[in-house]
Coordinates of C-alpha atoms and ligand atoms in Angstrom, one line a residue:
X25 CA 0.0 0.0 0.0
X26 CA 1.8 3.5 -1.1
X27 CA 0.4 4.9 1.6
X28 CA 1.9 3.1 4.4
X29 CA 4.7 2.5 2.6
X30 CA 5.0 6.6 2.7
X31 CA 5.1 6.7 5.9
X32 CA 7.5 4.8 6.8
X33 CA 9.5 6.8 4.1
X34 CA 8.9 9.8 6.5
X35 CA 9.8 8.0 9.3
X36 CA 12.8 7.2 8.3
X37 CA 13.4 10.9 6.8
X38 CA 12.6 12.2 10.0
X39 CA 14.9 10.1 12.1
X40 CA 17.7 10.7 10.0
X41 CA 17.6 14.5 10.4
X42 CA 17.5 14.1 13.9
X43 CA 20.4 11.5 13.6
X44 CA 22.4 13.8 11.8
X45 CA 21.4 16.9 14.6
X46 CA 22.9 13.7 16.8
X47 CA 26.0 14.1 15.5
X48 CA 26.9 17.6 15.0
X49 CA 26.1 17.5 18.9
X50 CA 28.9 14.4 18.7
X51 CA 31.1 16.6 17.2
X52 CA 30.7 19.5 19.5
X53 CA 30.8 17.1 22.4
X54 CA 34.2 15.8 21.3
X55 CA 35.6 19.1 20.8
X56 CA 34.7 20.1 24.3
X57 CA 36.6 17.4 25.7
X58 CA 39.6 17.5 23.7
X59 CA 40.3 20.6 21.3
X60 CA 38.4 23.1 23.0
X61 CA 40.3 26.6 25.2
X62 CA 38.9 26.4 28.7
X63 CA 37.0 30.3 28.2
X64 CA 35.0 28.7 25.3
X65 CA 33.3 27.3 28.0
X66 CA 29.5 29.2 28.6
X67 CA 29.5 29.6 24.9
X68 CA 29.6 25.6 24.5
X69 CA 27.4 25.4 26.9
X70 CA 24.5 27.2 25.5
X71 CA 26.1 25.9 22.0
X72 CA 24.6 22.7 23.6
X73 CA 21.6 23.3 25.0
X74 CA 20.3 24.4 22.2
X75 CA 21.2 21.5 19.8
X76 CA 19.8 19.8 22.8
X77 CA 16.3 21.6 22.8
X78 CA 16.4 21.4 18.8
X79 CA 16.9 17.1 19.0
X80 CA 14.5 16.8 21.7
X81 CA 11.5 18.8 19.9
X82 CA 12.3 16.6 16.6
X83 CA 12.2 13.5 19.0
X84 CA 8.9 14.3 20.5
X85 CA 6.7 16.3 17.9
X86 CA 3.4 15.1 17.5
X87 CA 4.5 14.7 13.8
X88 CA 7.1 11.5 14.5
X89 CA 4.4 10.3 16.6
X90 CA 1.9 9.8 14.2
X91 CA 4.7 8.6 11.8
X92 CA 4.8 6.2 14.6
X93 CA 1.3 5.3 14.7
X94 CA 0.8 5.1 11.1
X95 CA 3.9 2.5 10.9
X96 CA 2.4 0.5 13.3
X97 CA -0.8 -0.3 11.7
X98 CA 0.4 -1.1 8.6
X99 CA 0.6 -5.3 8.9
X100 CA 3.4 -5.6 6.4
X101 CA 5.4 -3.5 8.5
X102 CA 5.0 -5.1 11.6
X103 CA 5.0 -8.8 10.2
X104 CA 8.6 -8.2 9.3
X105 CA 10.7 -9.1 11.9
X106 CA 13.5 -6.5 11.5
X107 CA 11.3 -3.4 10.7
X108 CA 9.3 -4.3 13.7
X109 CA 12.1 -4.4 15.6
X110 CA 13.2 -1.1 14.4
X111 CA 9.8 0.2 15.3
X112 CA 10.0 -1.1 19.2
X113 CA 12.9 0.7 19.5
X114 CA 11.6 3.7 17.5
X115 CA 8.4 3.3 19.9
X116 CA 10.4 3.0 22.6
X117 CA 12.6 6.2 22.0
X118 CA 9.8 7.7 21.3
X119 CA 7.8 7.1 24.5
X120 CA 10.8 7.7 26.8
X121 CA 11.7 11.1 25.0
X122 CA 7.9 12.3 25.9
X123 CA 7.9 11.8 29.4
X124 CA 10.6 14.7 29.6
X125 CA 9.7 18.2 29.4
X126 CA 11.9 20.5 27.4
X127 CA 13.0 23.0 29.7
X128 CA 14.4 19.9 31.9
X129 CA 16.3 18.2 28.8
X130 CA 18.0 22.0 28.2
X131 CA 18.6 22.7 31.5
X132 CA 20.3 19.0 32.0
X133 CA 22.3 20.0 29.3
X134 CA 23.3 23.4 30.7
X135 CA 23.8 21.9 34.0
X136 CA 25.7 19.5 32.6
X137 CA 28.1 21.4 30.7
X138 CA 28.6 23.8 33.4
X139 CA 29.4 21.0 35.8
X140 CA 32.1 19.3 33.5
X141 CA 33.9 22.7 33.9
X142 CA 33.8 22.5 37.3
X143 CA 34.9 19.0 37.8
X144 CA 37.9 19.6 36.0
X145 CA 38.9 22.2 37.7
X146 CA 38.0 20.3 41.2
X147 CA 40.0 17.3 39.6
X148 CA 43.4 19.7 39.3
X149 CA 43.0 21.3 42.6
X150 CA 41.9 17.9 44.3
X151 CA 39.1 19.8 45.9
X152 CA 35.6 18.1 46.1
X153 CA 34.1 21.3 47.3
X154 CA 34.1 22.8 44.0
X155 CA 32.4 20.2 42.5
X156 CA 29.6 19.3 45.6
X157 CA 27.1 22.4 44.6
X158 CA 27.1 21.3 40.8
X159 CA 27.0 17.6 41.9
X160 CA 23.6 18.9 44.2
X161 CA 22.0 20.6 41.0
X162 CA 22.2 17.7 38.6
X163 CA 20.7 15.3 41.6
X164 CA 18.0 17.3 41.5
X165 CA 17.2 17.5 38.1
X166 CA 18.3 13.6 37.5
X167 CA 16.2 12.5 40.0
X168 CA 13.3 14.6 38.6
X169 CA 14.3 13.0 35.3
X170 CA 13.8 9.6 36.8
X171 CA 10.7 10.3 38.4
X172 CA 9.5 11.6 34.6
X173 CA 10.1 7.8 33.5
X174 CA 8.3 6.8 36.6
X175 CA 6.0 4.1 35.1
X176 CA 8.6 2.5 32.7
X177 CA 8.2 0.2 35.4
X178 CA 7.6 -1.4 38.8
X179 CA 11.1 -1.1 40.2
X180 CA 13.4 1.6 42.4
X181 CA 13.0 5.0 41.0
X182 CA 17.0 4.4 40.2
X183 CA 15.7 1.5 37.5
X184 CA 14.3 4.1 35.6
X185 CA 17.6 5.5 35.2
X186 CA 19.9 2.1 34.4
X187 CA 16.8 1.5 32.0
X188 CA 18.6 4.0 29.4
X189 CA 21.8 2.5 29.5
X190 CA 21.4 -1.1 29.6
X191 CA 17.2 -1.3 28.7
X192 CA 16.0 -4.6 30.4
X193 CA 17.9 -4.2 33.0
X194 CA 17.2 -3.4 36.8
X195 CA 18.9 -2.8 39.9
X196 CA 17.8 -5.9 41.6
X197 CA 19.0 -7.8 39.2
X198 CA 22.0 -6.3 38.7
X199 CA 22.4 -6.9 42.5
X200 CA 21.7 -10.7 42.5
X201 CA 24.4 -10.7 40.2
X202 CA 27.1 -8.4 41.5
X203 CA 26.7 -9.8 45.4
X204 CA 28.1 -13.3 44.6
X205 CA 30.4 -11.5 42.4
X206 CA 31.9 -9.6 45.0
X207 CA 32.2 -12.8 47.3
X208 CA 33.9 -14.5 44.7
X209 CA 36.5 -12.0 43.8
X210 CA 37.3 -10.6 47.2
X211 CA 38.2 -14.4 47.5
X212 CA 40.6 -14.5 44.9
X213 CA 41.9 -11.5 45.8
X214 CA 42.4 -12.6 49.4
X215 CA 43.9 -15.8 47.9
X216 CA 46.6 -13.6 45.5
X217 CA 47.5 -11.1 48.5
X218 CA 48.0 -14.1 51.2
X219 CA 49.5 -17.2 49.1
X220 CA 50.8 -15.1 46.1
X221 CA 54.1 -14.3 44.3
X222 CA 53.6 -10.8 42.9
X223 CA 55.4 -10.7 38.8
X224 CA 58.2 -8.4 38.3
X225 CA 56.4 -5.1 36.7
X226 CA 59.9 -3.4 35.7
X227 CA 59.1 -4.3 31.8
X228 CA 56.5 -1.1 32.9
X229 CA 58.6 1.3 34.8
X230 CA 60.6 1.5 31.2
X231 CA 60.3 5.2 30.0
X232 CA 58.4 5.7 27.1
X233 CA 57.7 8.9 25.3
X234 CA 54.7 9.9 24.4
X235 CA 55.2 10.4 20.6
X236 CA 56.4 6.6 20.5
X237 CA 53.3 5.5 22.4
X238 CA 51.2 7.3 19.9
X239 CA 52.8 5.7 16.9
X240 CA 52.5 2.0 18.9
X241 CA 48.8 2.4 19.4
X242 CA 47.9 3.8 16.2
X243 CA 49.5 0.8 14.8
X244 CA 48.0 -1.9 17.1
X245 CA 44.5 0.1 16.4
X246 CA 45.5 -1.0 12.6
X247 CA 46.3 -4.1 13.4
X248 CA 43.2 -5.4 15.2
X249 CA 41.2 -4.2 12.7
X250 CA 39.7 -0.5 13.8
X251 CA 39.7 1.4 10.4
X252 CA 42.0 4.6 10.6
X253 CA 40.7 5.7 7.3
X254 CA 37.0 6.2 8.9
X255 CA 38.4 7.2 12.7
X256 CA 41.0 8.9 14.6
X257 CA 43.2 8.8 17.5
X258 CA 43.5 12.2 19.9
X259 CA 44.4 12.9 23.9
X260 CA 42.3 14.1 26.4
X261 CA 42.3 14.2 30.2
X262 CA 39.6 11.1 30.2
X263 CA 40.0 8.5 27.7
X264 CA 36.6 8.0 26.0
X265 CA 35.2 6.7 22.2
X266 CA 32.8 8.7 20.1
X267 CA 30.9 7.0 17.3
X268 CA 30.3 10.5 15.6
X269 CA 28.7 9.2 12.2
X270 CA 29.3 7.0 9.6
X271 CA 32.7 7.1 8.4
X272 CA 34.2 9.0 11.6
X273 CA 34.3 7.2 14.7
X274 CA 37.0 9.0 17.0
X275 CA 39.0 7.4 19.9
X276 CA 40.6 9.8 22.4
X277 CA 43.7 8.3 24.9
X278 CA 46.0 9.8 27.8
X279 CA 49.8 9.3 27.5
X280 CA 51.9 8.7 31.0
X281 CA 55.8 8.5 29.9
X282 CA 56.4 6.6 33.1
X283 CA 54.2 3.6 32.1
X284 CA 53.2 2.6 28.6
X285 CA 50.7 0.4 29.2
X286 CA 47.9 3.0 30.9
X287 CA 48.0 4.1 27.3
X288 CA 48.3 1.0 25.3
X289 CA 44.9 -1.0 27.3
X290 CA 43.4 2.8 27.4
X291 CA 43.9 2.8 23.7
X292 CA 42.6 -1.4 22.9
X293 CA 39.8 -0.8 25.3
X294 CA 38.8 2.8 23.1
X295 CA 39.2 0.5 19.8
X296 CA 37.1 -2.3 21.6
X297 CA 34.6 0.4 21.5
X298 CA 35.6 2.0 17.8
X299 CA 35.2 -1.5 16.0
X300 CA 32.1 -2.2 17.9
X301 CA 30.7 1.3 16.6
X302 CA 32.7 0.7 13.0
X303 CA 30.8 -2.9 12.9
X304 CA 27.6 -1.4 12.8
X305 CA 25.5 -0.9 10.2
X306 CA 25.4 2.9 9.6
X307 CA 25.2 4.1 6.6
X308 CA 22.9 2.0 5.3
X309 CA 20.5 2.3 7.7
X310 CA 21.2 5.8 8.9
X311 CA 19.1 7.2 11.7
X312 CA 17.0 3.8 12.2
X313 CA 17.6 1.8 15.5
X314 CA 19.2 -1.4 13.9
X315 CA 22.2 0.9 13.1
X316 CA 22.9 2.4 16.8
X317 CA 24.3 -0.3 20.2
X318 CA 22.0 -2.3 21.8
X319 CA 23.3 -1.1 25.2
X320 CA 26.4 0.4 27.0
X321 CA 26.9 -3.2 28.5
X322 CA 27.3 -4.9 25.5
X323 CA 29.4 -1.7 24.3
X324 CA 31.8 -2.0 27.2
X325 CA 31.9 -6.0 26.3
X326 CA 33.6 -4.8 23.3
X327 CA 36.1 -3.0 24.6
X328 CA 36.9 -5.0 27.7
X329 CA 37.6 -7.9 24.9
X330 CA 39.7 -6.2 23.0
X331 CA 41.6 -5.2 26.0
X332 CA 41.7 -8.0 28.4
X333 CA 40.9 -11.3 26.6
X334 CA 43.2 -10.0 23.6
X335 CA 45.3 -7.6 25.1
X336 CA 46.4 -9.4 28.4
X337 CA 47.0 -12.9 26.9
X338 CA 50.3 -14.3 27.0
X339 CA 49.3 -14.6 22.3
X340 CA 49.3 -11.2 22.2
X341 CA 52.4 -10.4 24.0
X342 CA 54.5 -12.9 21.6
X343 CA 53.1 -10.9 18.5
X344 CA 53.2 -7.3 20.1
X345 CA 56.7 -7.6 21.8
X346 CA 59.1 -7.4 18.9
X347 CA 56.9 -4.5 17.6
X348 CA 56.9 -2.6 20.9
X349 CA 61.0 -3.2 21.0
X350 CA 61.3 -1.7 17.2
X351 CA 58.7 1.2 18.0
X352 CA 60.2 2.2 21.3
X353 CA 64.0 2.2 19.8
X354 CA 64.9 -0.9 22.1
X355 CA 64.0 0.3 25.3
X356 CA 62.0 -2.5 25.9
X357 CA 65.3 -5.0 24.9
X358 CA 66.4 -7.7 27.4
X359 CA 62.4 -9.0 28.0
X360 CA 60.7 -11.5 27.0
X361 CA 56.4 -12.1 26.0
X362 CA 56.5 -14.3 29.0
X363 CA 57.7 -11.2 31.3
X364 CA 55.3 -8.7 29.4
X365 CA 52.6 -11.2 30.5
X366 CA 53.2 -11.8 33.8
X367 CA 53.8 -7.9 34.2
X368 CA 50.2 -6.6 32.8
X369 CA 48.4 -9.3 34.8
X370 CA 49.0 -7.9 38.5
X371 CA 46.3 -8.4 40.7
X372 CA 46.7 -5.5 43.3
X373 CA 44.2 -3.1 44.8
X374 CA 44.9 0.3 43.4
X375 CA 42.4 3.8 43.7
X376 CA 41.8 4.5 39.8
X377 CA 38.9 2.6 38.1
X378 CA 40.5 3.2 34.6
X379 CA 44.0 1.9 35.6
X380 CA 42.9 -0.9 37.9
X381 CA 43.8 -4.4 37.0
X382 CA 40.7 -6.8 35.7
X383 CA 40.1 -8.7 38.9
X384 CA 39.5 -5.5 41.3
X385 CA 38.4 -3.7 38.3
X386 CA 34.9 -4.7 39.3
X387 CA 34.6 -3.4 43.0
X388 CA 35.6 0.0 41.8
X389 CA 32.6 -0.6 39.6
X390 CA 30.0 -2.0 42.4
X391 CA 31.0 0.9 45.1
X392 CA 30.1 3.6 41.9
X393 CA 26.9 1.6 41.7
X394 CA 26.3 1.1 45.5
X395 CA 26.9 4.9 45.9
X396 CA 25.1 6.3 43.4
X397 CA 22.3 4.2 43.6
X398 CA 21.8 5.9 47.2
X399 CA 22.0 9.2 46.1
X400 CA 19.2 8.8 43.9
X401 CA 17.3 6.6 46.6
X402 CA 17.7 10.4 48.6
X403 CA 19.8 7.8 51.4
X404 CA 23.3 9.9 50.5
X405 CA 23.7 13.6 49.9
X406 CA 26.3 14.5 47.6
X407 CA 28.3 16.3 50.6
X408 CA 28.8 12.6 52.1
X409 CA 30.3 11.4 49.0
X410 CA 33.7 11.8 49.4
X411 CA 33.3 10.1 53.5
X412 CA 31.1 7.1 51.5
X413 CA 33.6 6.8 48.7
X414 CA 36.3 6.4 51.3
X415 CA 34.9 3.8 53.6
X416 CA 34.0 1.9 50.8
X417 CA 37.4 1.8 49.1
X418 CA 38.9 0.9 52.5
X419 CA 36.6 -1.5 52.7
X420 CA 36.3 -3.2 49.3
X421 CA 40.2 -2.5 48.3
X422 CA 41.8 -2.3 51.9
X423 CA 43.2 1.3 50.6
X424 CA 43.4 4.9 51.9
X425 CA 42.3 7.2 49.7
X426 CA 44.3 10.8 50.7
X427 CA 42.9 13.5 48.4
X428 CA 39.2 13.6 46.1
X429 CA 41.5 13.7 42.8
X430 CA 42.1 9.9 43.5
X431 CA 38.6 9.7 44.8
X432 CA 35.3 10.3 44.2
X433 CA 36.3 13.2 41.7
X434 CA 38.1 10.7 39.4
X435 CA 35.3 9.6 37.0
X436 CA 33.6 12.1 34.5
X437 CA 30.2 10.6 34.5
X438 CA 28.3 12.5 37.3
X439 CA 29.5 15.9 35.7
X440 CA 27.6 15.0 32.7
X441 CA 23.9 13.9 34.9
X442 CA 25.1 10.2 33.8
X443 CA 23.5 8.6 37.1
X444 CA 23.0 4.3 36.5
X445 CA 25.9 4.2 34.1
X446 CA 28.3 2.5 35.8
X447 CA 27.3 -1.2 36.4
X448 CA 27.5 -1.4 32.7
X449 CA 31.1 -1.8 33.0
X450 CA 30.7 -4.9 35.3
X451 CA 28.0 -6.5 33.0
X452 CA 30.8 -5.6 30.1
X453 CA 33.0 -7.7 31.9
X454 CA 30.6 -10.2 32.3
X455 CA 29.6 -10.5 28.5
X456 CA 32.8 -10.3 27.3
X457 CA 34.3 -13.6 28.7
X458 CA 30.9 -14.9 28.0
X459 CA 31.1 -14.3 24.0
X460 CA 35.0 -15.1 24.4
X461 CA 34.2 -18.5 25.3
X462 CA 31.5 -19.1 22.3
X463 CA 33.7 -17.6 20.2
X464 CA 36.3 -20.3 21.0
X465 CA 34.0 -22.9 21.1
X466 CA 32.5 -21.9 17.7
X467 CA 36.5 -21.2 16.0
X468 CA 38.9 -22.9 18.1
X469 CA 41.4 -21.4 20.5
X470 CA 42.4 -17.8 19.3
X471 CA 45.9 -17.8 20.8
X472 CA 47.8 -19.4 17.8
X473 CA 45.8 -16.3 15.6
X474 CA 46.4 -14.1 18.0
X475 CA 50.4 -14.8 18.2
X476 CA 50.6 -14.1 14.3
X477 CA 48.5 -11.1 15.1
X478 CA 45.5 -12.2 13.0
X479 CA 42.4 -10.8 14.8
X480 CA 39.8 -11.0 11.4
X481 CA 38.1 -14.3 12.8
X482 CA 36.9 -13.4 16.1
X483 CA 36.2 -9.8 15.0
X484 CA 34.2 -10.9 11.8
X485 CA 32.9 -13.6 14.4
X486 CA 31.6 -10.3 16.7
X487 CA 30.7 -8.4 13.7
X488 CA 27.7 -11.4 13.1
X489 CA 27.1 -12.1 16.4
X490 CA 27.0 -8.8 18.2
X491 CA 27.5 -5.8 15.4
X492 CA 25.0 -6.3 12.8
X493 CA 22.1 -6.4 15.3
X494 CA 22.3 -3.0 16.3
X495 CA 19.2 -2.5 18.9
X496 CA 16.8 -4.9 16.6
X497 CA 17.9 -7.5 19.4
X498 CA 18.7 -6.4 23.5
X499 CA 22.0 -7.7 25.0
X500 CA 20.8 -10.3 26.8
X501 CA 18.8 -11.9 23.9
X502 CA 22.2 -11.3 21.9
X503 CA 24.0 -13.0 25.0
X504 CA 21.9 -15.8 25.0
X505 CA 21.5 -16.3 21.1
X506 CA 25.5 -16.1 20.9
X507 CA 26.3 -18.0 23.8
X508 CA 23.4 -20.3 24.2
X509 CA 23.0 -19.1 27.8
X510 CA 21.6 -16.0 30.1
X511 CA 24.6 -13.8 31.3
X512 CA 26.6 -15.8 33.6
X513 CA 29.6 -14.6 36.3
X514 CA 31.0 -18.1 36.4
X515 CA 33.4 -17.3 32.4
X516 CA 34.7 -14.2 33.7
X517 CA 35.7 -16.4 36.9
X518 CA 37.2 -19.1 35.0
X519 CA 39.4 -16.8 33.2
X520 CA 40.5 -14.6 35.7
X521 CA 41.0 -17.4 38.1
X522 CA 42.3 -20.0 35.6
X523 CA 45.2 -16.7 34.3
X524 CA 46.2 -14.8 37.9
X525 CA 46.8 -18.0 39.9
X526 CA 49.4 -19.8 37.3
X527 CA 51.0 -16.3 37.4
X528 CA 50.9 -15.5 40.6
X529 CA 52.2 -19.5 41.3
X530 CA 49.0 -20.4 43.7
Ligands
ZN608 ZN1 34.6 1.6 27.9

């Protein structure tokens, strides 16, 4: 019928417009965070807000929703499986965006640009207090946010808010997984710090310029596959990945001389990300759902695979080594894979979430969750953070923590309103060694690839499994179709149990 067939015509029209808005406010976004002068600052604010206010008019006029409607009563439409998945998901951003007024999206955006300003400048002067009053004024508005999505379901008003990350998800579940989890690996840990014989990390004390790290990145980037001709590498303060459009997916790393591998895992875990967004199907199905991630859990899964289950194997260090010795002029001369190996798998409680090692990795991510979930439960006000933060790191990682910097003002994400984000890490984790294992079980084992530094297989293998679904299927139905199996903690225990206690000699 060419009437129907019209509309979805429009539809389509209308969501790549807004799409395309999406990325010039990509672009500016990434310019703020790497290129930008620090007095540019209001002006990119209100630079923001309004492409803000402009995307969330297009994404709730009454126009896209009877584009919607019109879609959804035409049978042929919905019959097919993969256009009505798009329109679920078209429905579903659709019903979500209408729940929030304007004036709250704008002034979240405001808010939230303003605050990014001041966390950095808090970060450099290790002073929480400049950040607490901006940190009280996106509560407010985040929690009225969440209360806007009020009925998306029958959970903690905090669900509402993990619902736009990971969609399915909910904070009971997330607990029923993460409390056995924590058992588990404060276990292991207990087992490495009592029984274990820490590895030499001297191979990363060797001083490395920056410049040579650069060039060593951008060509393991190449090598696994992340497409330099439609991406970019660039430093920032926080190491992040922005899928800007089709063509142009940017990856953003920080460089410390005095260890080499912050950058080189900062820069695998970014191209995790980049092939993940480079593997979907953009530009031929610009602006519809199949062509965006299905959720920031199955995004991180990406990147933690790339970077642990690649990057940490003793394969990869036999490939990478004699390139890293050419690259670096020799200064890494005199060691061997085997000592690279041993030195990048240290199980040690540290303060920094982005440079902790994989096994405490995930406490730093369940006292983020445990903490934020209780500011939005109104339980924690932003001035007890930093007191909260610190009993819990004492607690979880048997640490100190001596000034905010290396605290609760190390992450970027509650500058920006993002409350509810950060359990998608752990479930990363959790999918990732998951999909590893299929992968194998489905290939073979990857370490003789790896070791030639052939990586095609299991990416073309994530590319069908993972990529091309875009949203049309959620994580966990990806998961289970994948892996044959709901997400699980027990693969990410066998591999972290079955590498540290060989290397540590338990
Ligand atoms: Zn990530």
């Amino acid at each position: 019928m060419t009437t129907t067939i019209s509309a979805f015509d429009e539809l389509r029209d209308h969501l790549t417009k807004t799409a395309t808005l999406g990325e010039v406010n990509g672009l500016v976004s990434w310019d703020q965070e790497t290129k930008m002068p620090q007095a540019g600052g209001d002006a990119r604010a209100e630079q923001l807000a309004l492409l803000a206010g402009l995307m969330h008019e297009r994404r709730t006029s009454d126009e896209l929703g009877a584009l919607i409607s019109a879609c959804e009563e035409d049978g042929e439409l919905t019959s097919d499986d993969e256009a009505a998945a798009d329109l679920r998901e078209v429905r579903r951003d659709y019903d979500l965006a209408t729940k929030l007024p304007a004036d709250l999206v704008t002034e979240l955006a405001r808010v939230g640009s303003q605050s990014q300003q001041a966390w950095k400048e808090a970060r450099t002067r290790k002073d929480f207090g400049l950040f607490r009053p901006h940190l009280e004024e996106l509560l407010v508005l985040v929690r009225r946010k969440a209360e806007c999505y009020g009925d998306a379901g029958d959970g903690e008003l905090y669900d509402h808010l993990l619902d736009e990350y990971e969609p399915g998800a909910t904070s009971a579940g997330i607990e029923a997984i993460f409390d056995p989890l924590r058992q588990r690996l404060a276990g292991l840990i207990a087992e490495v710090a009592e029984r274990g014989t820490p590895p030499d990390e001297a191979p990363l004390d060797v001083v490395i310029p920056a410049a040579r790290q650069h060039e060593f990145g951008l060509f393991v980037l190449e090598a696994l596959g992340f497409d330099l001709d439609a991406g970019r590498l660039d430093t920032t303060t926080h190491p992040f990945c922005q899928g800007v459009a089709a063509g142009d997916t940017r990856l953003t790393t920080r460089y410390d001389e005095d260890r080499f591998t912050d950058a080189l895992y900062g820069t695998m875990h970014e191209g995790g990300h980049g092939i993940y967004e480079q593997g979907l199907p953009k530009a031929r199905f610009h602006g519809l759902p199949v062509s965006e991630a299905t959720s920031l859990g199955m995004h991180e899964s990406q990147s933690r695979l790339w970077e642990n289950l690649v990057g940490r194997s003793r394969a990869f260090w036999v490939w990478a080594l004699p390139h890293a010795q050419r690259i670096f002029n020799g200064a890494l001369d005199g060691y061997g894979p085997e000592d690279l190996y041993r030195a990048v798998n240290t199980a040690k409680p540290s303060f920094i979430r982005v440079e902790a090692d994989e096994s405490t990795y995930n406490l730093h991510v369940m006292l983020r969750f445990e903490i934020e979930r209780a500011m939005i439960r109104g339980d924690l006000s932003a001035a007890d953070v930093p007191g909260a933060w610190n009993d819990k790191v004492r607690e979880y990682l048997g640490l100190e923590v001596t000034d905010d910097a290396q605290g609760c003002l190390q992450d970027v994400h509650w500058s920006f309103g993002l409350f509810g984000y950060f359990s998608t890490y752990c479930l990363g984790n959790l999918y990732a060694s998951q999909l590893w294992e299929a992968a194998e079980r489905d290939l073979g084992e990857f370490a003789p690839t790896v070791e030639r530094g052939e990586f095609a297989d299991l990416r073309g293998w994530l590319n069908e499994h993972v990529h091309a679904h875009g949203r049309r299927l959620r994580a966990a139905e990806i998961c289970e179709r994948a892996t044959g199996a709901p997400l699980s903690a027990d693969p990410m225990m066998r591999h972290l149990e079955g590498k540290i206690r060989p290397i540590y000699g338990i």
